[in-house]
Amino acid sequence: MIHIKRKVILHGPSTLTVSLPSKWVKNNNVMKGDELNVDDEGNVLTVYLGEEHLLTKKTKVDFSDTNWGAIHSIMSMLHKTGYDEIEIVFKNPETVKIVQERINSMLMGYEIIEQKGNICIVKAVSGDHPSELNVLIRRTFLVSLSLAKNSLEEIKKGRKDNLKELLILEKTNNKLTNYCQRLLNKKPYKDDKTIYTYLIVWLLESICDDYRDIITIILNKPTYKISPAVQDTYFQINDLFEKYYHFFYNYSDKELLKMRSSIKSLKQKLLETKFNSSEKPLYSYLFSIINRIFDCLGSTVGMHH
């Protein structure tokens, strides 16, 4: 961060102005008539660019000797980091199919726009609008809660085909969380609370991963039933998750204390719940969900203090 002093200039009888640093104006292509955002925080004014000034980020990667898993991971990271154009070098034509597969499954807004020889170009074609972030985060919550509630319902009824269909919600969660992280990284101005929002989005993805793994364990067994005691614990964990959702949008210090108390009680209940041999693989994932919700609390406090 560079600190710059500016003198206040009086224009007319009552209008006070300060000039913008010329280097900042040039680097950000600010022109006469452009609108800038100004946040008034008591004795601090923060001036930052609007969405129309989002800069195009470009990069080049070489996938000549990169396997399927690494390509998936790298493409996801480039997307969420905020790159708008990626030049990809490859040897095996299958690489392009792998990239397209990753785009289709997770990378909202990306398209392969050109392929020539051993190079293809991926570009963000739909435009990014940080103003959509709040809507997308709420949608992420709702998709995650739907997976949590419906998975228990289908497990109780033993409907494995329906349970398998629910895995599409985890993929939707991946798309949403990756795009939310992209928008957070692309914000023209990142305040102190951006990192807390980023962490919560990451934890929502991880919670959905835990539910996905629970479903996968059950689907991989020919027959599977869970005891009423484990079902009840599963239900209470889902209920805790929903309470956190409401807490996120209606924060209060009083509710924070209630959430912490609920988590402590639920951890104890999980420790006391008897899992039979076939249920034991679920234990670590259920405990993980509780811990991730607890981890969300700290970031939620940071957003409001």
XYZ file of N, CA and C in Angstrom, residues 1-9 17-22:
45
model
N 0.844 -1.192 0.000
C 0.000 0.000 0.000
C 0.880 1.242 0.000
N 0.579 2.194 -0.892
C 1.328 3.450 -0.991
C 0.486 4.569 -0.390
N 1.062 5.312 0.553
C 0.351 6.429 1.176
C 0.725 7.724 0.463
N -0.275 8.452 0.049
C -0.072 9.702 -0.694
C -0.846 10.819 -0.011
N -0.211 11.982 0.128
C -0.900 13.147 0.696
C -1.390 14.049 -0.428
N -2.571 14.599 -0.247
C -3.158 15.514 -1.214
C -3.724 16.729 -0.487
N -3.524 17.919 -1.062
C -4.098 19.129 -0.476
C -5.543 19.288 -0.923
N -6.364 19.773 -0.031
C -7.765 20.036 -0.337
C -7.872 21.393 -1.024
N -8.588 21.416 -2.150
C -8.730 22.648 -2.944
C -10.180 23.111 -2.879
N -12.294 19.748 -3.123
C -11.867 18.621 -3.962
C -10.426 18.237 -3.670
N -10.083 16.991 -4.036
C -8.687 16.547 -4.021
C -8.411 15.881 -5.362
N -7.179 15.938 -5.837
C -6.831 15.334 -7.125
C -6.488 13.857 -6.943
N -6.710 13.068 -8.018
C -6.357 11.653 -8.010
C -4.905 11.481 -8.437
N -4.162 10.538 -7.854
C -2.771 10.303 -8.255
C -2.683 9.940 -9.736
N -1.813 10.604 -10.471
C -1.740 10.420 -11.925
C -1.366 8.987 -12.311
